[in-house]
Amino acid sequence: MIDATVPEVGLDKETRDMILETLKKYAERKLTPEFLLELDHNDTFPHDVLKELYDPMSIGLHLLFIPEKYDGLGGGAYDIYRVSEIMASVDLGIATGVLATFLGSDPISVGATEEQKQHWFGRIAEEALLCAYGATEPQAGSDLGAMTTKAEPVEENGEVVGYNITGRKQWISNGGVADIYTILALAPGGPSWFIVDADAEGFTKGKPEDKHGIRASNTAALFLDNVYVPVDRLVGLEEGKGLAQAQAVFGYTRLMVGAFGLGAGWEALRRAIRYSQERIQGGAPLSQKQGYTHKLIVPNAAKLEAARTYIEWVAERLDSGEEGLQTEGAVAKYMATEAGNKMAEDAIQAMGGYGYTKEYMVEKIKRDVRITTIYEGTSEIMEWTIARDRWQEHLKSRGDYYKEWANRLAAIHQEYPDNGANFAAMAMRALAVILERCRLDRLTRNQHVLFRLGELVAYAECAAVFAERVVQKPTEAIQLDVPTRQALARIFAREAALKVAADGLRWTIGAGQTDPNLAASLDLPGIYQAQTGNVADMDFAAEQLNKVFTA
């Protein structure tokens, strides 16, 4: 087996493994199911847990995202993904509370001056400050450009010395418990980030939201009434950079939320597998029945691992210093959170009446993971972002963007015929045909068609990246061996090809496409024929998953 490779930027493997093992041991000792269910039932934010996780003398988890030059550990995107998955597999509410500090400090990371970074990262590291990210507003939702919070300059002797901020923020993680807040407000020069202390005059916090899930996290509205901040609290000391800074953040934050969906989804899957090994029906355990494994387990494992591979691909690119990965971050978040949400739903079904009770935890996981398809940009916003950006790539390349990717996959198939790259290439070619037909018939005037294109792009790209990396760069994050993940890659790539072709045909016809031979152009017969061997692959994957996750 080829060793997994990760970027040199960030932690070395030994340090990362030590942090992950420390987290696991802490969770086994302190974050028992009974304790977590009590937090959930009482809607309690666990201050003591956060204090222990942030204690520099024990775990110092907040140091992970602070650069070494500011007394942190200098973790990269890959490290954040690994920790996020582990935390979410334990409790997504606590994960949200811990890692909201990462969100809150990110505008400082991407936009602050060197002096500001020295000051604020130094304080966060030394004082273990909780942070919050104040962007979302009641009427604007994920549309940051529609915000109404204002920052009015305060002048003395003709010089700006500070700002009075007035407005409201909604759905803010750590909103009622943070020590410092980064607040996005509209200054005369445009949207800008400001750093606000929790005890600033005129700054009040709403009561904790009574939420469907992640009840161990604190979510609250923020109210700012002429809250004065000195000019040195303007991130970067220049107005109008806020939206660009927020966009720069999205590659990281959406990756993190994707990892939340991944961690919660895999935990639900593990619980469903272990239950199936003990539950006897018709003289045999459910784990040996295709009606159970091939509907509720294997397809979800394939989606989750496709999403994982895409997350790791994006994380490595971020850690190499590559910029402009907002689209890839959107794909990662969309696929991983939708996959995690679906797995949690199926885990309840897999456990029947037990799954519907709180004792078996999957009911709680389902309520918790649901938020991942909403916060940091809803799934619908992700679909729109993906479709908009890849539509531009299709136009700029004159239709060759996905054709060229399909050709690369065909070459990979020659070297690694078991990866499913040939099926992923089918998905790419079908996607290129659908996009071109949408161009010729101007079908993207229909918003629904545009959104569905975003979904199809996400499936096709995840299938491609999974097939490209499953042998060359196997993950270090899960116990599955390469042949098992190859089977999952083939299963997912077949599904992606069929989804792109069948759903693409459905919606283009529904929107009025004019090509009578479109089905043939999509190679639907070939894609259906490519399903040969799928049940055998699912049999193998089910068997291997049962071996790895023995009760």
Coordinates of C-alpha atoms in Angstrom, one line a residue:
M1 CA 0.0 0.0 0.0
I2 CA 1.3 3.4 -0.9
D3 CA 1.7 5.8 2.0
A4 CA -0.7 8.7 2.1
T5 CA 1.0 12.0 1.3
V6 CA 0.0 15.3 2.7
P7 CA 1.5 18.7 2.2
E8 CA 4.6 19.9 4.2
V9 CA 2.7 23.1 5.1
G10 CA 1.1 22.6 8.5
L11 CA 1.8 20.0 11.1
D12 CA 4.0 17.0 10.6
K13 CA 2.3 13.6 10.8
E14 CA 3.6 12.8 14.2
T15 CA 2.3 16.0 15.8
R16 CA -1.0 15.7 14.0
D17 CA -1.5 12.1 15.2
M18 CA -0.6 13.1 18.7
I19 CA -3.2 15.9 18.7
L20 CA -5.8 13.5 17.2
E21 CA -5.0 10.8 19.7
T22 CA -5.2 13.3 22.6
L23 CA -8.6 14.4 21.4
K24 CA -9.9 10.9 21.2
K25 CA -8.7 10.0 24.6
Y26 CA -10.2 13.2 26.1
A27 CA -13.5 12.4 24.4
E28 CA -13.5 8.8 25.7
R29 CA -12.8 10.1 29.2
K30 CA -15.0 13.2 29.4
L31 CA -17.4 13.3 26.5
T32 CA -19.4 10.1 27.2
P33 CA -22.7 9.5 25.5
E34 CA -24.5 10.1 28.8
F35 CA -22.8 13.5 29.2
L36 CA -23.5 14.5 25.6
L37 CA -27.2 13.5 25.8
E38 CA -27.5 15.6 29.0
L39 CA -26.0 18.6 27.3
D40 CA -28.4 18.1 24.4
H41 CA -31.5 17.6 26.6
N42 CA -30.7 20.7 28.8
D43 CA -29.5 22.9 25.8
T44 CA -26.3 23.6 27.7
F45 CA -23.2 25.2 26.4
P46 CA -20.3 23.4 28.1
H47 CA -18.0 26.2 29.2
D48 CA -15.7 23.8 31.2
V49 CA -15.2 21.6 28.2
L50 CA -14.2 24.5 26.0
K51 CA -11.9 25.7 28.7
E52 CA -10.2 22.3 28.9
L53 CA -9.9 21.9 25.1
Y54 CA -8.3 25.4 24.9
D55 CA -6.0 24.9 27.9
P56 CA -2.5 25.4 26.4
M57 CA -1.1 23.1 29.2
S58 CA -3.2 20.1 28.0
I59 CA -4.7 20.2 24.5
G60 CA -4.5 23.8 23.4
L61 CA -6.8 23.1 20.5
H62 CA -7.1 26.8 19.5
L63 CA -3.4 26.9 18.9
L64 CA -3.9 24.7 15.8
F65 CA -5.0 27.5 13.6
I66 CA -2.6 30.2 14.9
P67 CA 0.6 30.5 12.9
E68 CA 3.8 29.5 14.7
K69 CA 5.2 33.0 14.5
Y70 CA 2.3 34.2 16.7
D71 CA 2.9 31.4 19.3
G72 CA 0.5 28.9 17.7
L73 CA 1.0 25.5 16.1
G74 CA 0.6 26.6 12.6
G75 CA -1.8 24.0 11.4
G76 CA -2.9 23.9 7.8
A77 CA -6.1 23.2 6.0
Y78 CA -5.4 19.5 6.1
D79 CA -4.9 19.6 9.9
I80 CA -8.1 21.6 10.4
Y81 CA -10.0 19.0 8.3
R82 CA -8.7 16.1 10.4
V83 CA -9.4 17.7 13.7
S84 CA -12.9 18.9 12.5
E85 CA -13.8 15.4 11.5
I86 CA -12.8 13.9 14.8
M87 CA -14.6 16.6 16.8
A88 CA -17.8 16.2 14.7
S89 CA -17.7 12.4 15.2
V90 CA -17.8 13.0 18.9
D91 CA -20.3 15.9 19.1
L92 CA -21.1 18.4 16.4
G93 CA -22.3 21.0 18.9
I94 CA -19.0 21.0 20.8
A95 CA -17.1 21.0 17.5
T96 CA -19.1 24.1 16.4
G97 CA -18.2 25.9 19.7
V98 CA -14.5 25.0 19.5
L99 CA -14.0 25.7 15.9
A100 CA -16.1 28.9 15.7
T101 CA -13.0 30.5 17.1
F102 CA -11.3 29.5 13.8
L103 CA -14.1 31.2 11.9
G104 CA -14.0 34.3 14.1
S105 CA -10.2 34.8 13.7
D106 CA -10.1 34.0 10.0
P107 CA -10.7 37.6 8.9
I108 CA -7.7 38.5 10.9
S109 CA -5.7 35.8 9.3
V110 CA -6.5 36.8 5.7
G111 CA -6.8 40.5 6.0
A112 CA -5.1 42.0 9.1
T113 CA -1.9 44.0 9.1
E114 CA 1.2 42.4 10.6
E115 CA 0.9 44.5 13.7
Q116 CA -2.8 43.5 14.1
K117 CA -1.9 39.8 13.7
Q118 CA 0.9 40.0 16.3
H119 CA -1.5 41.6 18.7
W120 CA -4.7 39.6 18.2
F121 CA -3.2 36.2 17.5
G122 CA -0.9 36.7 20.5
R123 CA -3.9 37.4 22.7
I124 CA -6.0 34.5 21.4
A125 CA -3.0 32.1 21.9
E126 CA -2.1 33.3 25.4
E127 CA -5.5 34.0 26.8
A128 CA -7.4 31.2 25.0
L129 CA -10.0 33.6 23.8
L130 CA -13.3 32.4 22.3
C131 CA -14.1 34.1 19.1
A132 CA -17.2 34.6 17.0
Y133 CA -17.7 35.4 13.3
G134 CA -20.4 38.1 12.9
A135 CA -21.5 38.1 9.2
T136 CA -25.0 36.7 8.7
E137 CA -28.0 39.0 9.1
P138 CA -31.7 38.3 9.6
Q139 CA -32.8 39.4 6.1
A140 CA -29.6 38.8 4.2
G141 CA -28.9 35.2 5.2
S142 CA -25.9 33.9 3.2
D143 CA -25.9 36.9 0.9
L144 CA -23.2 39.0 2.6
G145 CA -23.6 41.8 0.0
A146 CA -27.2 42.5 1.2
M147 CA -26.1 43.3 4.8
T148 CA -27.4 46.5 6.5
T149 CA -25.1 46.8 9.5
K150 CA -23.4 50.2 9.2
A151 CA -20.0 51.5 10.3
E152 CA -20.1 55.3 10.6
P153 CA -16.6 57.0 10.8
V154 CA -15.9 59.1 13.8
E155 CA -13.5 62.0 13.0
E156 CA -11.4 64.3 15.1
N157 CA -9.6 67.2 13.5
G158 CA -10.5 65.9 10.1
E159 CA -9.0 62.4 10.7
V160 CA -10.9 59.2 11.2
V161 CA -10.2 57.8 14.7
G162 CA -12.8 55.2 15.0
Y163 CA -16.2 53.9 13.9
N164 CA -19.7 53.6 15.4
I165 CA -21.2 50.3 14.3
T166 CA -25.0 49.8 14.3
G167 CA -26.9 46.8 13.1
R168 CA -27.9 43.2 13.9
K169 CA -26.3 39.8 13.3
Q170 CA -28.2 36.6 13.4
W171 CA -27.3 32.9 13.8
I172 CA -23.9 33.6 15.3
S173 CA -22.0 30.6 16.7
N174 CA -20.5 31.5 20.0
G175 CA -22.6 34.6 19.8
G176 CA -23.5 34.8 23.5
V177 CA -20.2 33.4 24.9
A178 CA -17.3 34.8 22.8
D179 CA -14.6 37.1 24.1
I180 CA -14.0 38.9 20.9
Y181 CA -16.0 39.2 17.7
T182 CA -15.2 39.9 14.0
I183 CA -18.1 42.0 12.7
L184 CA -18.8 42.7 9.0
A185 CA -20.2 46.1 8.5
L186 CA -20.8 48.6 5.7
A187 CA -18.3 51.4 5.9
P188 CA -18.3 54.4 3.5
G189 CA -15.6 52.6 1.5
G190 CA -17.5 49.3 1.4
P191 CA -18.0 46.2 3.5
S192 CA -15.3 45.9 6.1
W193 CA -14.4 43.7 9.1
F194 CA -14.0 45.1 12.6
I195 CA -12.8 43.5 15.8
V196 CA -15.2 44.1 18.7
D197 CA -14.8 43.3 22.4
A198 CA -17.6 41.4 24.1
D199 CA -18.1 44.1 26.7
A200 CA -18.1 47.1 24.3
E201 CA -20.7 49.7 25.2
G202 CA -23.9 49.3 23.2
F203 CA -23.1 45.7 22.2
T204 CA -25.7 43.2 23.5
K205 CA -26.4 39.5 22.8
G206 CA -29.7 37.8 22.4
K207 CA -30.8 34.7 24.3
P208 CA -29.5 31.4 23.1
E209 CA -31.5 30.0 20.2
D210 CA -33.6 27.0 21.0
K211 CA -32.2 24.9 18.2
H212 CA -33.2 21.6 16.5
G213 CA -29.7 20.3 16.9
I214 CA -26.1 21.2 17.9
R215 CA -27.7 22.2 21.2
A216 CA -24.3 22.0 23.0
S217 CA -23.2 25.0 21.0
N218 CA -24.2 28.6 21.7
T219 CA -26.1 30.4 18.9
A220 CA -27.3 33.9 19.4
A221 CA -28.2 37.2 17.7
L222 CA -26.0 40.2 18.2
F223 CA -27.3 43.8 18.5
L224 CA -25.0 46.7 17.9
D225 CA -26.2 50.2 18.9
N226 CA -23.5 52.8 18.1
V227 CA -20.8 50.5 19.3
Y228 CA -17.6 52.5 19.1
V229 CA -14.4 50.8 17.9
P230 CA -11.0 52.6 17.5
V231 CA -9.7 52.8 13.9
D232 CA -7.0 50.2 14.7
R233 CA -9.9 47.6 15.0
L234 CA -10.6 47.9 11.2
V235 CA -9.1 44.7 9.8
G236 CA -6.3 45.6 7.4
L237 CA -6.8 49.3 8.2
E238 CA -8.5 49.8 4.9
E239 CA -12.2 50.0 4.1
G240 CA -14.0 48.0 1.5
K241 CA -12.0 44.8 1.7
G242 CA -14.5 42.8 3.7
L243 CA -16.2 40.8 1.0
A244 CA -12.9 39.8 -0.6
Q245 CA -11.6 38.8 2.8
A246 CA -14.8 36.8 3.4
Q247 CA -14.4 35.1 0.0
A248 CA -10.8 34.2 0.9
V249 CA -12.0 32.6 4.1
F250 CA -14.6 30.5 2.4
G251 CA -12.1 28.0 1.0
Y252 CA -11.1 27.1 4.5
T253 CA -14.3 27.5 6.4
R254 CA -16.4 25.5 3.9
L255 CA -13.8 22.8 4.0
M256 CA -14.1 22.7 7.8
V257 CA -17.9 22.4 7.7
G258 CA -17.6 19.7 5.0
A259 CA -15.4 17.8 7.5
F260 CA -18.1 18.3 10.1
G261 CA -20.6 16.5 7.7
L262 CA -18.0 13.8 7.1
G263 CA -17.3 13.1 10.8
A264 CA -21.0 13.0 11.7
G265 CA -21.9 10.9 8.7
W266 CA -19.1 8.3 9.4
E267 CA -20.1 8.1 13.0
A268 CA -23.7 7.4 12.1
L269 CA -22.4 4.8 9.5
R270 CA -20.2 3.1 12.1
R271 CA -23.1 2.8 14.6
A272 CA -25.4 1.4 11.9
I273 CA -22.9 -1.2 10.9
R274 CA -22.3 -2.3 14.4
Y275 CA -26.0 -2.5 15.1
S276 CA -26.5 -4.6 11.9
Q277 CA -23.9 -7.1 13.2
E278 CA -25.8 -7.8 16.4
R279 CA -29.4 -7.6 15.0
I280 CA -30.5 -11.1 13.9
Q281 CA -33.3 -11.3 11.4
G282 CA -34.4 -14.4 9.5
G283 CA -31.7 -16.4 11.1
A284 CA -28.8 -14.1 10.0
P285 CA -27.5 -10.7 11.0
L286 CA -28.6 -7.7 9.1
S287 CA -25.0 -7.1 8.1
Q288 CA -25.2 -10.1 5.7
K289 CA -28.4 -8.9 3.9
Q290 CA -28.2 -7.0 0.7
G291 CA -31.5 -5.3 1.3
Y292 CA -29.9 -3.6 4.3
T293 CA -26.3 -3.1 3.2
H294 CA -26.8 -2.1 -0.4
K295 CA -29.4 0.5 0.4
L296 CA -28.5 1.9 3.8
I297 CA -24.7 1.4 4.1
V298 CA -22.6 1.0 1.0
P299 CA -24.0 3.9 -1.1
N300 CA -23.5 6.2 1.8
A301 CA -19.9 5.0 2.4
A302 CA -19.2 5.6 -1.3
K303 CA -20.5 9.2 -1.1
L304 CA -18.7 10.0 2.1
E305 CA -15.4 8.7 0.8
A306 CA -15.8 10.5 -2.5
A307 CA -16.4 13.7 -0.4
R308 CA -13.4 12.9 1.8
T309 CA -11.1 12.6 -1.2
Y310 CA -12.3 15.9 -2.6
I311 CA -11.8 17.6 0.8
E312 CA -8.2 16.3 1.0
W313 CA -7.5 17.4 -2.6
V314 CA -8.7 20.9 -1.8
A315 CA -6.9 21.0 1.6
E316 CA -3.6 20.1 0.0
R317 CA -4.0 22.8 -2.6
L318 CA -4.8 25.4 0.0
D319 CA -1.8 24.3 2.0
S320 CA 0.4 24.7 -1.1
G321 CA -0.6 28.4 -1.1
E322 CA -3.0 28.2 -4.0
E323 CA -5.8 30.8 -4.0
G324 CA -9.1 31.2 -5.6
L325 CA -10.5 27.8 -4.5
Q326 CA -14.0 29.1 -3.5
T327 CA -15.7 26.8 -6.0
E328 CA -13.8 23.8 -4.8
G329 CA -14.6 24.7 -1.2
A330 CA -18.3 24.9 -2.2
V331 CA -18.1 21.4 -3.9
A332 CA -16.4 19.9 -0.8
K333 CA -19.0 21.4 1.6
Y334 CA -21.9 20.5 -0.6
M335 CA -21.0 16.9 -1.1
A336 CA -19.8 16.1 2.4
T337 CA -22.7 17.7 4.2
E338 CA -25.3 16.3 2.0
A339 CA -23.7 12.8 2.3
G340 CA -23.4 13.2 6.1
N341 CA -27.0 14.3 6.4
K342 CA -28.2 11.4 4.2
M343 CA -26.2 8.8 6.2
A344 CA -27.6 10.0 9.5
E345 CA -31.1 9.8 8.1
D346 CA -30.4 6.2 6.8
A347 CA -28.8 5.3 10.2
I348 CA -32.2 6.0 11.9
Q349 CA -33.9 3.8 9.3
A350 CA -31.2 1.1 9.7
M351 CA -31.9 0.9 13.4
G352 CA -35.6 1.0 13.1
G353 CA -37.4 1.9 16.3
Y354 CA -34.1 2.0 18.3
G355 CA -32.7 4.6 15.8
Y356 CA -35.7 6.9 16.6
T357 CA -34.8 6.9 20.3
K358 CA -32.3 9.2 21.9
E359 CA -30.4 6.4 23.6
Y360 CA -28.9 5.1 20.4
M361 CA -27.4 8.5 19.4
V362 CA -28.1 8.5 15.7
E363 CA -31.3 10.5 16.3
K364 CA -29.1 13.2 17.9
I365 CA -26.5 12.9 15.1
K366 CA -29.3 13.5 12.5
R367 CA -30.5 16.6 14.3
D368 CA -26.9 17.9 14.7
V369 CA -25.7 17.2 11.1
R370 CA -28.7 18.9 9.5
I371 CA -27.2 22.3 10.2
T372 CA -24.1 21.6 8.1
T373 CA -26.3 21.9 5.0
I374 CA -27.4 25.3 6.2
Y375 CA -24.6 27.3 7.9
E376 CA -21.6 28.7 6.1
G377 CA -23.8 28.8 3.0
T378 CA -26.8 26.6 2.4
S379 CA -26.7 23.7 0.0
E380 CA -28.6 25.8 -2.5
I381 CA -26.1 28.6 -2.3
M382 CA -23.4 26.0 -2.9
E383 CA -25.2 24.7 -6.0
W384 CA -25.5 28.3 -7.3
T385 CA -21.8 29.0 -6.6
I386 CA -20.6 25.8 -8.2
A387 CA -22.9 26.2 -11.3
R388 CA -22.0 29.9 -11.8
D389 CA -18.2 29.3 -11.6
R390 CA -18.1 26.2 -13.7
W391 CA -20.4 27.7 -16.3
Q392 CA -17.9 30.4 -16.8
E393 CA -15.1 27.7 -17.1
H394 CA -17.2 26.0 -19.8
L395 CA -17.7 29.2 -21.7
K396 CA -14.1 30.3 -21.5
S397 CA -12.8 26.9 -22.6
R398 CA -15.3 26.7 -25.5
G399 CA -16.7 23.6 -24.0
D400 CA -13.4 21.8 -23.4
Y401 CA -13.1 22.1 -19.6
Y402 CA -14.7 18.8 -18.8
K403 CA -13.7 17.1 -22.0
E404 CA -10.1 17.6 -21.2
W405 CA -10.7 16.3 -17.7
A406 CA -12.3 13.3 -19.2
N407 CA -9.3 12.7 -21.3
R408 CA -7.0 12.8 -18.2
L409 CA -9.3 10.3 -16.5
A410 CA -9.1 8.0 -19.6
A411 CA -5.3 8.0 -19.3
I412 CA -5.5 7.2 -15.5
H413 CA -7.8 4.3 -16.4
Q414 CA -5.1 2.8 -18.6
E415 CA -2.7 2.8 -15.6
Y416 CA -5.1 2.0 -12.8
P417 CA -8.1 0.1 -14.4
D418 CA -9.7 -0.6 -11.0
N419 CA -10.2 3.0 -9.9
G420 CA -13.4 3.7 -11.8
A421 CA -11.7 6.5 -13.8
N422 CA -13.5 5.3 -16.9
F423 CA -16.9 5.7 -15.3
A424 CA -15.8 9.2 -14.0
A425 CA -14.8 10.1 -17.5
M426 CA -18.3 9.1 -18.7
A427 CA -19.7 11.5 -16.1
M428 CA -17.4 14.3 -17.4
R429 CA -18.3 13.8 -21.0
A430 CA -22.0 13.7 -20.3
L431 CA -21.6 16.9 -18.2
A432 CA -19.8 18.7 -21.1
V433 CA -22.7 17.7 -23.4
I434 CA -25.3 19.0 -20.9
L435 CA -23.5 22.3 -20.4
E436 CA -23.2 22.9 -24.1
R437 CA -26.8 22.1 -24.7
C438 CA -27.7 24.6 -22.0
R439 CA -25.6 27.2 -23.7
L440 CA -27.1 26.6 -27.2
D441 CA -30.7 26.6 -25.9
R442 CA -30.1 29.3 -23.3
L443 CA -31.5 27.0 -20.6
T444 CA -29.6 28.6 -17.7
R445 CA -32.2 31.4 -17.8
N446 CA -34.1 28.9 -15.7
Q447 CA -32.8 29.2 -12.1
H448 CA -33.7 25.6 -11.3
V449 CA -31.7 24.3 -14.2
L450 CA -28.7 26.3 -13.1
F451 CA -29.0 24.9 -9.6
R452 CA -29.3 21.4 -10.9
L453 CA -26.1 21.9 -12.9
G454 CA -24.3 22.7 -9.6
E455 CA -25.4 19.4 -8.2
L456 CA -24.3 17.5 -11.3
V457 CA -20.9 19.3 -11.4
A458 CA -20.3 18.3 -7.7
Y459 CA -21.0 14.7 -8.4
A460 CA -18.9 14.5 -11.5
E461 CA -15.9 16.3 -9.9
C462 CA -16.0 14.2 -6.7
A463 CA -16.1 11.0 -8.8
A464 CA -13.1 12.2 -10.9
V465 CA -11.0 13.2 -7.9
F466 CA -11.8 10.0 -6.1
A467 CA -10.7 8.0 -9.1
E468 CA -7.6 10.0 -9.6
R469 CA -6.4 9.7 -6.0
V470 CA -7.6 6.5 -4.6
V471 CA -4.4 4.6 -5.3
Q472 CA -1.9 7.5 -5.9
K473 CA -2.8 9.3 -2.6
P474 CA -4.8 7.0 -0.3
T475 CA -6.1 8.7 2.9
E476 CA -4.5 8.3 6.3
A477 CA -7.8 9.2 7.9
I478 CA -9.7 5.9 7.8
Q479 CA -9.0 2.2 8.2
L480 CA -10.3 1.1 4.8
D481 CA -7.6 -0.4 2.5
V482 CA -7.1 0.6 -1.1
P483 CA -9.1 -2.2 -2.7
T484 CA -12.1 -1.3 -0.6
R485 CA -11.9 2.3 -1.5
Q486 CA -11.3 1.4 -5.1
A487 CA -14.6 -0.5 -5.0
L488 CA -16.3 2.5 -3.4
A489 CA -14.8 4.8 -6.1
R490 CA -16.2 2.6 -8.8
I491 CA -19.6 2.5 -7.1
F492 CA -19.7 6.3 -6.8
A493 CA -18.4 7.0 -10.3
R494 CA -21.1 4.8 -11.8
E495 CA -23.7 6.7 -9.8
A496 CA -22.3 10.0 -10.8
A497 CA -22.3 9.1 -14.5
L498 CA -25.9 7.9 -14.4
K499 CA -26.9 11.0 -12.4
V500 CA -25.3 13.5 -14.7
A501 CA -26.8 11.8 -17.8
A502 CA -30.3 10.9 -16.6
D503 CA -30.9 14.1 -14.5
G504 CA -29.2 16.3 -17.1
L505 CA -31.5 14.8 -19.8
R506 CA -34.5 15.2 -17.5
W507 CA -34.0 18.9 -16.7
T508 CA -32.8 20.0 -20.2
I509 CA -35.9 18.4 -21.8
G510 CA -38.0 19.9 -19.0
A511 CA -36.6 23.4 -19.8
G512 CA -37.2 23.0 -23.6
Q513 CA -33.9 21.7 -25.1
T514 CA -34.1 21.2 -28.9
D515 CA -31.8 18.3 -29.8
P516 CA -33.8 15.2 -30.6
N517 CA -30.6 13.1 -30.3
L518 CA -29.5 14.3 -26.9
A519 CA -29.9 11.0 -25.2
A520 CA -27.6 9.3 -27.7
S521 CA -25.0 12.2 -27.3
L522 CA -24.9 11.5 -23.6
D523 CA -24.1 7.8 -24.2
L524 CA -26.9 6.7 -21.9
P525 CA -26.7 3.1 -23.2
G526 CA -23.0 3.0 -22.4
I527 CA -23.6 4.5 -19.0
Y528 CA -26.2 1.9 -18.2
Q529 CA -23.9 -0.8 -19.5
A530 CA -21.2 0.5 -17.2
Q531 CA -23.4 -0.5 -14.2
T532 CA -22.2 -4.1 -14.9
G533 CA -20.4 -5.4 -11.8
N534 CA -22.0 -2.8 -9.5
V535 CA -23.7 -5.4 -7.2
A536 CA -20.5 -7.4 -6.9
D537 CA -18.6 -4.3 -5.9
M538 CA -21.3 -3.5 -3.3
D539 CA -21.0 -7.1 -2.0
F540 CA -17.3 -6.7 -1.6
A541 CA -17.5 -3.2 0.0
A542 CA -20.2 -4.4 2.5
E543 CA -18.0 -7.4 3.5
Q544 CA -15.0 -5.2 4.0
L545 CA -16.9 -2.5 6.0
N546 CA -18.2 -5.2 8.3
K547 CA -14.6 -6.5 8.9
V548 CA -13.3 -3.1 9.7
F549 CA -16.1 -1.9 11.9
T550 CA -16.7 -5.1 13.9
A551 CA -18.9 -4.5 17.0

